[in-house]
């Protein structure tokens, strides 16, 4: 497998307090690149170098939320039919947006994964400013599943907030009641993770962000939630998701 980032825009219209985009660029102004033909040509160069049976992934929305701005950029109508021509060439569109109208007018592609980031309502309202409510995201997920799109769910970042065990247990009970996980392609769980240098940059940008002070240094050079908290999340999600027979991605 090989992985590449498809960087077609910079900065996000949402304001997630923990997001690395807060320090990644010189300013937080959204920037959109419109040279789609050149992007496609570069993708074709990578595809032409593929080995037999090799799989290539292109990750979009790591520097913005492509679905949220799709009405402006026409990203999905430009790139989804383009990726549909290939074998073993995949693209993930990660999103918190419920702007799925254009997707519902497109033919579902075997090469496209729509990956929704989910968190409890308490987390969304406090830390994921301007993003859609949890119920709105769940509704969008179910509509795409019904339309035969391949949907992934990303539980991230898992946060050690006050009463986090109660909050996340109620959250998982809710979503497993409202989403048919047997139709979800994969599930991924993750928490806040920064290099030490990036962590210090985040502290300068968000000096009053409480969850940053819950993290601790690790021997591998990263700053993350402590092992006890991570083990709790492992056990919680593993127990509730395993029976749905989803692919589960963990960090170790």
Coordinates of N, CA, C and O in Angstrom, one line a residue, residues 41-211:
X41 N -3.5 15.2 -13.3 CA -2.3 14.7 -14.0 C -1.2 14.2 -13.0 O -0.6 13.1 -13.3
X42 N -1.1 14.8 -11.9 CA -0.1 14.3 -10.9 C -0.6 13.0 -10.3 O 0.2 12.1 -10.0
X43 N -1.9 12.9 -10.1 CA -2.5 11.6 -9.6 C -2.2 10.5 -10.6 O -1.8 9.4 -10.3
X44 N -2.4 10.8 -11.9 CA -2.1 9.8 -12.9 C -0.7 9.4 -13.0 O -0.4 8.2 -13.2
X45 N 0.2 10.3 -12.7 CA 1.7 9.9 -12.6 C 1.9 8.9 -11.5 O 2.7 7.9 -11.7
X46 N 1.3 9.1 -10.4 CA 1.4 8.1 -9.3 C 0.8 6.8 -9.7 O 1.4 5.7 -9.4
X47 N -0.3 6.8 -10.3 CA -1.0 5.6 -10.7 C -0.2 4.8 -11.7 O -0.1 3.6 -11.7
X48 N 0.4 5.5 -12.7 CA 1.2 4.9 -13.7 C 2.4 4.1 -13.1 O 2.9 3.2 -13.8
X49 N 2.8 4.5 -11.9 CA 4.0 3.9 -11.3 C 3.6 2.7 -10.4 O 4.5 2.1 -9.7
X50 N 2.3 2.4 -10.3 CA 1.9 1.3 -9.4 C 2.4 0.0 -9.8 O 2.6 -0.3 -11.0
X51 N 2.7 -0.8 -8.8 CA 3.2 -2.2 -9.0 C 1.9 -3.1 -9.1 O 0.8 -2.7 -8.7
X52 N 2.1 -4.3 -9.6 CA 1.0 -5.2 -9.7 C 0.4 -5.5 -8.3 O 1.1 -5.7 -7.4
X53 N -0.9 -5.4 -8.2 CA -1.7 -5.7 -7.0 C -1.5 -4.6 -5.9 O -1.9 -4.8 -4.8
X54 N -0.8 -3.6 -6.2 CA -0.5 -2.5 -5.2 C -1.8 -1.7 -5.1 O -2.5 -1.5 -6.1
X55 N -2.0 -1.2 -3.9 CA -3.2 -0.3 -3.6 C -2.6 1.1 -3.2 O -1.7 1.2 -2.4
X56 N -3.2 2.1 -3.8 CA -2.8 3.5 -3.5 C -4.0 4.2 -2.9 O -5.1 4.1 -3.4
X57 N -3.8 4.9 -1.8 CA -4.8 5.7 -1.1 C -4.4 7.2 -1.2 O -3.3 7.6 -1.0
X58 N -5.5 8.0 -1.6 CA -5.3 9.4 -1.6 C -6.3 10.0 -0.5 O -7.5 9.7 -0.5
X59 N -5.7 10.7 0.5 CA -6.5 11.2 1.6 C -6.7 12.7 1.3 O -5.8 13.5 1.3
X60 N -8.0 13.0 1.1 CA -8.4 14.4 1.0 C -9.0 14.9 2.3 O -9.3 14.0 3.2
X61 N -9.2 16.2 2.5 CA -9.8 16.8 3.7 C -8.9 16.7 4.9 O -9.4 17.0 6.0
X62 N -7.6 16.5 4.7 CA -6.7 16.6 5.9 C -6.3 18.1 6.2 O -5.8 18.4 7.3
X63 N -6.5 19.0 5.2 CA -6.2 20.4 5.4 C -7.4 21.3 5.3 O -7.3 22.5 5.4
X64 N -8.6 20.7 5.2 CA -9.8 21.4 5.1 C -10.9 20.3 5.1 O -10.6 19.1 5.2
X65 N -12.2 20.8 5.1 CA -13.3 19.8 5.0 C -13.9 19.9 3.6 O -14.7 20.8 3.3
X66 N -13.5 19.0 2.7 CA -14.0 19.2 1.3 C -15.5 19.1 1.1 O -16.0 19.7 0.2
X67 N -16.1 18.3 1.9 CA -17.5 18.1 1.8 C -18.3 19.4 2.2 O -19.3 19.8 1.6
X68 N -17.7 20.1 3.2 CA -18.4 21.3 3.7 C -18.4 22.4 2.7 O -19.3 23.2 2.7
X69 N -17.4 22.4 1.9 CA -17.3 23.5 0.8 C -17.6 23.0 -0.6 O -17.3 23.7 -1.6
X70 N -18.2 21.8 -0.7 CA -18.4 21.2 -2.0 C -19.3 22.1 -2.9 O -19.1 22.0 -4.2
X71 N -20.2 22.8 -2.4 CA -21.1 23.6 -3.2 C -20.3 24.7 -3.9 O -20.6 25.2 -5.0
X72 N -19.2 25.1 -3.3 CA -18.3 26.2 -3.8 C -17.3 25.6 -4.8 O -16.9 26.2 -5.8
X73 N -16.7 24.4 -4.4 CA -15.5 23.9 -5.1 C -15.9 22.8 -6.2 O -15.1 22.5 -7.0
X74 N -17.1 22.2 -6.0 CA -17.4 21.0 -6.9 C -16.4 19.9 -6.8 O -16.2 19.2 -7.8
X75 N -15.8 19.8 -5.6 CA -14.8 18.7 -5.4 C -15.3 17.3 -5.7 O -14.7 16.6 -6.5
X76 N -16.5 17.0 -5.2 CA -17.0 15.6 -5.4 C -17.3 15.3 -6.9 O -16.9 14.2 -7.4
X77 N -17.9 16.2 -7.5 CA -18.3 16.0 -8.9 C -17.1 16.0 -9.8 O -17.1 15.3 -10.9
X78 N -16.0 16.6 -9.4 CA -14.7 16.6 -10.2 C -13.9 15.3 -10.0 O -13.4 14.8 -10.9
X79 N -13.8 14.9 -8.7 CA -12.8 13.9 -8.4 C -13.4 12.5 -8.2 O -12.8 11.5 -8.5
X80 N -14.7 12.4 -7.8 CA -15.2 11.0 -7.6 C -15.4 10.3 -9.0 O -14.9 9.1 -9.1
X81 N -16.0 10.9 -10.0 CA -16.0 10.1 -11.3 C -14.6 9.9 -11.8 O -14.3 8.8 -12.5
X82 N -13.6 10.7 -11.5 CA -12.2 10.5 -12.0 C -11.6 9.3 -11.3 O -11.0 8.5 -12.0
X83 N -11.8 9.2 -10.0 CA -11.3 8.0 -9.3 C -12.0 6.7 -9.7 O -11.4 5.6 -9.5
X84 N -13.2 6.8 -10.2 CA -14.0 5.6 -10.5 C -13.4 4.8 -11.7 O -13.7 3.7 -11.9
X85 N -12.5 5.5 -12.4 CA -11.9 4.8 -13.6 C -10.8 3.8 -13.2 O -10.5 2.9 -14.0
X86 N -10.3 3.9 -12.0 CA -9.1 3.1 -11.6 C -9.5 1.8 -10.9 O -10.6 1.6 -10.4
X87 N -8.5 0.9 -10.9 CA -8.5 -0.3 -10.0 C -7.5 -0.1 -8.9 O -6.3 0.3 -9.2
X88 N -7.8 -0.4 -7.7 CA -6.9 -0.4 -6.6 C -6.4 1.0 -6.3 O -5.3 1.2 -5.7
X89 N -7.2 2.0 -6.7 CA -6.8 3.4 -6.3 C -8.0 4.0 -5.6 O -9.1 4.1 -6.1
X90 N -7.8 4.4 -4.3 CA -8.8 4.8 -3.4 C -8.7 6.2 -3.0 O -7.6 6.8 -2.9
X91 N -9.8 6.8 -2.6 CA -9.8 8.2 -2.0 C -10.7 8.2 -0.8 O -11.8 7.7 -0.8
X92 N -10.2 8.7 0.3 CA -11.0 8.9 1.5 C -11.3 10.4 1.6 O -10.4 11.3 1.5
X93 N -12.6 10.7 1.8 CA -13.0 12.1 2.1 C -13.5 12.1 3.6 O -14.6 11.6 3.9
X94 N -12.7 12.7 4.4 CA -13.0 12.7 5.8 C -13.8 14.0 6.1 O -13.4 15.1 5.6
X95 N -14.8 14.0 6.9 CA -15.7 15.1 7.1 C -16.4 15.1 8.4 O -16.6 14.1 9.0
X96 N -16.8 16.3 8.8 CA -17.8 16.5 9.8 C -19.1 17.2 9.3 O -20.0 17.5 10.0
X97 N -19.1 17.4 8.0 CA -20.2 18.1 7.3 C -21.4 17.1 7.0 O -21.2 15.9 6.8
X98 N -22.5 17.7 6.8 CA -23.7 17.0 6.4 C -24.1 17.4 5.0 O -25.3 17.2 4.6
X99 N -23.2 18.1 4.3 CA -23.5 18.6 3.0 C -23.3 17.5 1.9 O -22.4 17.4 1.2
X100 N -24.3 16.6 1.9 CA -24.2 15.4 1.1 C -25.1 15.4 -0.2 O -25.1 14.4 -0.9
X101 N -25.7 16.6 -0.4 CA -26.6 16.6 -1.6 C -26.0 16.2 -2.9 O -26.5 15.5 -3.7
X102 N -24.8 16.8 -3.2 CA -24.1 16.4 -4.4 C -23.8 14.9 -4.5 O -23.8 14.3 -5.6
X103 N -23.4 14.3 -3.4 CA -23.1 12.9 -3.4 C -24.3 12.1 -3.8 O -24.2 11.0 -4.5
X104 N -25.5 12.5 -3.3 CA -26.7 11.7 -3.6 C -27.1 11.8 -5.1 O -27.9 11.0 -5.5
X105 N -26.5 12.7 -5.8 CA -26.7 12.8 -7.3 C -25.7 12.1 -8.1 O -25.8 11.9 -9.3
X106 N -24.6 11.6 -7.4 CA -23.5 10.9 -8.0 C -23.7 9.4 -7.9 O -24.3 8.9 -6.9
X107 N -23.1 8.6 -8.8 CA -23.1 7.2 -8.7 C -22.1 6.8 -7.6 O -21.0 7.2 -7.6
X108 N -22.5 6.0 -6.6 CA -21.6 5.5 -5.6 C -20.4 4.8 -6.2 O -20.5 4.0 -7.1
X109 N -19.2 5.1 -5.7 CA -18.0 4.6 -6.3 C -17.4 3.6 -5.3 O -17.3 3.8 -4.1
X110 N -16.9 2.5 -5.9 CA -16.2 1.5 -5.1 C -14.8 2.0 -4.6 O -14.2 1.4 -3.7
X111 N -14.4 3.1 -5.1 CA -13.1 3.6 -4.8 C -13.1 4.8 -3.8 O -12.1 5.3 -3.5
X112 N -14.3 5.1 -3.4 CA -14.4 6.3 -2.5 C -15.0 5.9 -1.2 O -16.0 5.2 -1.1
X113 N -14.3 6.4 -0.1 CA -14.8 6.2 1.3 C -15.2 7.5 1.8 O -14.4 8.4 1.8
X114 N -16.4 7.7 2.4 CA -16.8 8.9 3.1 C -16.6 8.6 4.6 O -17.3 7.7 5.1
X115 N -15.7 9.3 5.2 CA -15.3 9.0 6.6 C -15.8 10.1 7.5 O -15.3 11.2 7.5
X116 N -16.9 9.8 8.3 CA -17.4 10.8 9.2 C -16.8 10.8 10.5 O -16.6 9.7 11.1
X117 N -16.4 12.0 11.0 CA -15.9 12.1 12.4 C -17.0 12.3 13.3 O -17.8 13.2 13.1
X118 N -17.1 11.5 14.4 CA -18.2 11.6 15.3 C -17.7 11.8 16.7 O -16.6 11.2 17.1
X119 N -18.4 12.5 17.5 CA -18.1 12.7 19.0 C -19.4 12.9 19.7 O -20.4 13.3 19.0
X120 N -19.5 12.8 21.0 CA -20.7 13.1 21.7 C -21.1 14.5 21.6 O -20.3 15.4 21.3
X121 N -22.4 14.8 21.8 CA -23.0 16.1 21.6 C -22.3 17.1 22.5 O -22.0 18.3 22.2
X122 N -21.9 16.7 23.8 CA -21.2 17.5 24.7 C -19.9 18.0 24.2 O -19.4 19.2 24.4
X123 N -19.2 17.1 23.4 CA -17.9 17.5 22.9 C -18.1 18.4 21.7 O -17.4 19.4 21.5
X124 N -19.1 18.1 20.8 CA -19.3 18.9 19.7 C -19.6 20.4 20.1 O -19.1 21.3 19.5
X125 N -20.5 20.6 21.0 CA -20.9 21.9 21.4 C -19.8 22.7 22.0 O -19.7 23.9 21.8
X126 N -18.9 22.1 22.7 CA -17.8 22.8 23.4 C -16.5 23.0 22.6 O -15.8 24.0 22.6
X127 N -16.2 21.9 21.8 CA -14.9 21.9 21.1 C -14.9 21.9 19.6 O -13.9 22.2 19.0
X128 N -16.1 21.6 19.0 CA -16.2 21.5 17.5 C -17.1 22.6 17.0 O -18.2 22.3 16.5
X129 N -16.7 23.8 17.2 CA -17.5 25.0 16.9 C -17.9 25.1 15.4 O -17.0 24.9 14.6
X130 N -19.1 25.4 15.2 CA -19.7 25.6 13.8 C -19.9 24.3 13.1 O -20.3 24.3 11.9
X131 N -19.7 23.2 13.7 CA -19.9 21.9 13.0 C -21.3 21.4 13.2 O -22.0 21.8 14.2
X132 N -21.8 20.5 12.4 CA -23.2 20.0 12.5 C -23.4 19.2 13.8 O -22.4 18.6 14.3
X133 N -24.6 19.2 14.3 CA -24.9 18.5 15.5 C -24.8 17.0 15.2 O -24.8 16.5 14.1
X134 N -24.7 16.2 16.3 CA -24.5 14.7 16.2 C -25.7 14.1 15.4 O -25.5 13.3 14.5
X135 N -26.9 14.5 15.7 CA -28.1 13.9 15.0 C -28.1 14.2 13.5 O -28.5 13.3 12.7
X136 N -27.6 15.3 13.2 CA -27.5 15.7 11.8 C -26.5 14.8 11.1 O -26.7 14.4 9.9
X137 N -25.3 14.6 11.7 CA -24.3 13.7 11.1 C -24.8 12.3 11.0 O -24.6 11.6 10.0
X138 N -25.5 11.8 12.0 CA -26.1 10.4 12.0 C -27.1 10.3 10.8 O -27.1 9.3 10.0
X139 N -27.9 11.3 10.6 CA -28.9 11.3 9.5 C -28.2 11.3 8.2 O -28.6 10.5 7.3
X140 N -27.1 12.0 8.0 CA -26.3 12.0 6.8 C -25.7 10.7 6.5 O -25.7 10.2 5.4
X141 N -25.1 10.1 7.6 CA -24.5 8.7 7.5 C -25.6 7.7 7.0 O -25.3 7.0 6.0
X142 N -26.7 7.7 7.6 CA -27.8 6.7 7.2 C -28.3 7.0 5.8 O -28.5 6.0 5.0
X143 N -28.4 8.2 5.3 CA -28.8 8.5 3.9 C -27.7 8.0 2.9 O -28.1 7.4 1.9
X144 N -26.5 8.1 3.2 CA -25.4 7.7 2.3 C -25.3 6.1 2.3 O -25.1 5.5 1.3
X145 N -25.5 5.5 3.5 CA -25.5 4.1 3.5 C -26.7 3.5 2.7 O -26.5 2.6 1.9
X146 N -27.9 4.1 2.8 CA -29.0 3.7 2.0 C -28.8 3.9 0.5 O -29.4 3.2 -0.3
X147 N -28.0 4.9 0.2 CA -27.7 5.2 -1.2 C -26.5 4.3 -1.7 O -26.0 4.6 -2.8
X148 N -26.0 3.4 -0.9 CA -24.9 2.5 -1.2 C -23.5 3.1 -1.3 O -22.6 2.5 -1.9
X149 N -23.3 4.2 -0.6 CA -22.0 4.7 -0.5 C -21.2 3.9 0.6 O -21.9 3.4 1.6
X150 N -19.9 3.8 0.5 CA -19.1 3.1 1.5 C -18.8 4.2 2.5 O -18.1 5.2 2.3
X151 N -19.3 3.9 3.7 CA -19.1 4.9 4.8 C -18.2 4.4 5.9 O -18.4 3.2 6.4
X152 N -17.3 5.2 6.3 CA -16.4 4.9 7.5 C -16.9 5.8 8.6 O -17.4 6.9 8.4
X153 N -16.6 5.4 9.8 CA -16.9 6.2 11.0 C -15.6 6.4 11.8 O -14.9 5.4 12.1
X154 N -15.2 7.6 12.1 CA -14.0 8.0 12.8 C -14.4 8.6 14.1 O -14.9 9.7 14.2
X155 N -14.1 7.9 15.2 CA -14.4 8.4 16.6 C -13.1 9.1 17.0 O -12.2 8.5 17.5
X156 N -13.0 10.4 16.7 CA -11.8 11.1 17.0 C -12.1 12.6 17.1 O -13.0 13.1 16.4
X157 N -11.3 13.4 17.9 CA -10.4 12.8 18.9 C -11.2 12.4 20.2 O -12.1 13.2 20.6
X158 N -10.9 11.3 20.8 CA -11.5 11.0 22.0 C -10.9 11.8 23.1 O -9.6 11.8 23.2
X159 N -11.7 12.5 23.9 CA -11.2 13.5 24.8 C -11.5 13.1 26.3 O -12.6 12.7 26.6
X160 N -10.5 13.3 27.1 CA -10.6 13.1 28.6 C -11.2 14.4 29.2 O -10.6 15.1 29.9
X161 N -12.5 14.6 29.0 CA -13.2 15.7 29.6 C -13.8 15.3 30.9 O -13.8 14.1 31.3
X162 N -14.4 16.2 31.6 CA -15.0 15.9 32.9 C -16.2 14.9 32.7 O -17.0 15.1 31.7
X163 N -16.3 13.8 33.4 CA -17.3 12.8 33.3 C -17.2 12.1 31.9 O -18.3 11.7 31.4
X164 N -16.0 12.0 31.4 CA -15.9 11.4 30.1 C -16.4 10.0 29.9 O -17.0 9.6 28.9
X165 N -16.3 9.2 31.0 CA -16.8 7.8 30.9 C -18.3 7.8 30.7 O -18.8 7.1 29.9
X166 N -19.0 8.5 31.5 CA -20.4 8.6 31.4 C -20.9 9.2 30.1 O -21.8 8.6 29.4
X167 N -20.2 10.2 29.6 CA -20.5 10.8 28.3 C -20.3 9.9 27.2 O -21.2 9.7 26.3
X168 N -19.2 9.2 27.1 CA -18.9 8.3 26.0 C -19.7 7.0 26.0 O -20.1 6.5 25.0
X169 N -20.1 6.5 27.2 CA -20.9 5.3 27.3 C -22.3 5.6 26.8 O -22.9 4.8 26.0
X170 N -22.8 6.8 27.2 CA -24.1 7.2 26.7 C -24.1 7.4 25.1 O -25.0 7.1 24.4
X171 N -23.0 8.0 24.7 CA -22.8 8.3 23.3 C -22.8 7.0 22.4 O -23.5 6.9 21.4
X172 N -22.1 6.0 22.9 CA -22.0 4.8 22.1 C -23.4 4.0 22.1 O -23.8 3.4 21.2
X173 N -24.0 4.1 23.3 CA -25.4 3.5 23.3 C -26.3 4.1 22.3 O -27.1 3.5 21.7
X174 N -26.2 5.4 22.2 CA -27.0 6.2 21.3 C -26.7 5.8 19.8 O -27.7 5.6 19.0
X175 N -25.5 5.9 19.4 CA -25.2 5.7 18.0 C -25.4 4.3 17.5 O -25.7 4.0 16.4
X176 N -25.1 3.3 18.4 CA -25.4 1.9 18.0 C -26.9 1.6 17.9 O -27.3 0.6 17.3
X177 N -27.7 2.4 18.5 CA -29.1 2.3 18.4 C -29.6 3.0 17.1 O -30.6 2.6 16.5
X178 N -28.9 4.0 16.6 CA -29.3 4.8 15.5 C -28.6 4.5 14.2 O -29.1 4.9 13.1
X179 N -27.5 3.8 14.3 CA -26.8 3.5 13.1 C -26.6 1.9 13.0 O -26.3 1.3 14.0
X180 N -26.8 1.4 11.8 CA -26.6 -0.1 11.6 C -25.2 -0.3 11.3 O -24.8 -0.1 10.1
X181 N -24.4 -0.7 12.3 CA -22.9 -0.8 12.1 C -22.6 -2.0 11.2 O -21.4 -2.1 10.7
X182 N -23.5 -2.9 10.9 CA -23.2 -4.0 10.0 C -23.0 -3.5 8.6 O -22.5 -4.2 7.7
X183 N -23.5 -2.2 8.3 CA -23.4 -1.6 7.0 C -22.3 -0.6 6.9 O -22.1 0.0 5.9
X184 N -21.5 -0.4 8.0 CA -20.4 0.5 8.1 C -19.1 -0.2 7.7 O -18.9 -1.3 8.3
X185 N -18.3 0.4 6.8 CA -17.2 -0.3 6.3 C -16.1 -0.5 7.3 O -15.5 -1.6 7.5
X186 N -15.8 0.5 8.1 CA -14.7 0.4 9.1 C -14.9 1.5 10.2 O -15.6 2.5 10.0
X187 N -14.3 1.2 11.3 CA -14.3 2.1 12.4 C -12.9 2.4 12.9 O -12.1 1.5 13.0
X188 N -12.6 3.6 13.2 CA -11.3 4.0 13.6 C -11.4 4.9 14.9 O -12.3 5.7 15.0
X189 N -10.6 4.6 15.9 CA -10.6 5.4 17.1 C -9.3 6.0 17.4 O -8.2 5.4 17.0
X190 N -9.3 7.3 17.9 CA -8.0 8.0 18.1 C -8.3 9.1 19.1 O -9.4 9.4 19.4
X191 N -7.2 9.6 19.6 CA -7.3 10.7 20.6 C -6.3 11.8 20.2 O -5.7 11.8 19.1
X192 N -6.2 12.8 21.0 CA -5.3 13.9 20.7 C -3.9 13.4 20.7 O -3.4 12.7 21.6
X193 N -3.1 13.8 19.7 CA -1.7 13.3 19.6 C -1.0 14.4 18.9 O -1.3 14.8 17.8
X194 N 0.1 14.9 19.5 CA 0.9 16.0 19.0 C 2.4 15.6 19.2 O 2.7 14.9 20.1
X195 N 3.2 16.1 18.3 CA 4.7 16.1 18.6 C 4.8 17.1 19.7 O 4.0 18.0 19.9
X196 N 6.0 17.0 20.5 CA 6.2 18.0 21.5 C 6.3 19.4 21.0 O 5.7 20.4 21.6
X197 N 6.9 19.6 19.8 CA 6.9 20.9 19.2 C 5.6 21.4 18.8 O 5.2 22.6 19.1
X198 N 4.7 20.6 18.2 CA 3.4 21.0 17.9 C 2.5 21.2 19.1 O 1.6 22.1 19.1
X199 N 2.7 20.5 20.1 CA 2.0 20.7 21.3 C 2.2 22.1 21.9 O 1.3 22.8 22.3
X200 N 3.5 22.5 21.9 CA 3.8 23.9 22.4 C 3.2 24.9 21.5 O 2.8 26.0 22.0
X201 N 3.1 24.7 20.2 CA 2.4 25.6 19.3 C 0.9 25.7 19.7 O 0.3 26.8 19.6
X202 N 0.3 24.5 20.0 CA -1.1 24.5 20.3 C -1.4 25.3 21.6 O -2.3 26.0 21.7
X203 N -0.5 25.2 22.6 CA -0.6 25.9 23.8 C -0.6 27.4 23.6 O -1.3 28.2 24.3
X204 N 0.2 27.9 22.6 CA 0.3 29.3 22.3 C -1.0 29.7 21.7 O -1.5 30.9 21.9
X205 N -1.6 28.9 20.8 CA -2.8 29.2 20.1 C -4.0 29.1 21.0 O -5.0 29.9 20.9
X206 N -4.1 28.1 21.9 CA -5.2 27.8 22.7 C -4.8 27.7 24.2 O -4.8 26.6 24.7
X207 N -4.3 28.7 24.8 CA -3.7 28.6 26.1 C -4.7 28.2 27.2 O -4.3 27.8 28.3
X208 N -6.0 28.4 26.9 CA -7.0 28.1 27.9 C -7.8 26.8 27.6 O -8.9 26.5 28.2
X209 N -7.3 26.0 26.6 CA -8.0 24.8 26.2 C -7.8 23.7 27.2 O -6.6 23.2 27.3
X210 N -8.7 23.3 28.0 CA -8.6 22.4 29.1 C -8.0 21.1 28.8 O -7.2 20.5 29.5
X211 N -8.5 20.5 27.6 CA -8.1 19.2 27.3 C -6.6 19.1 27.0 O -6.0 18.0 27.1

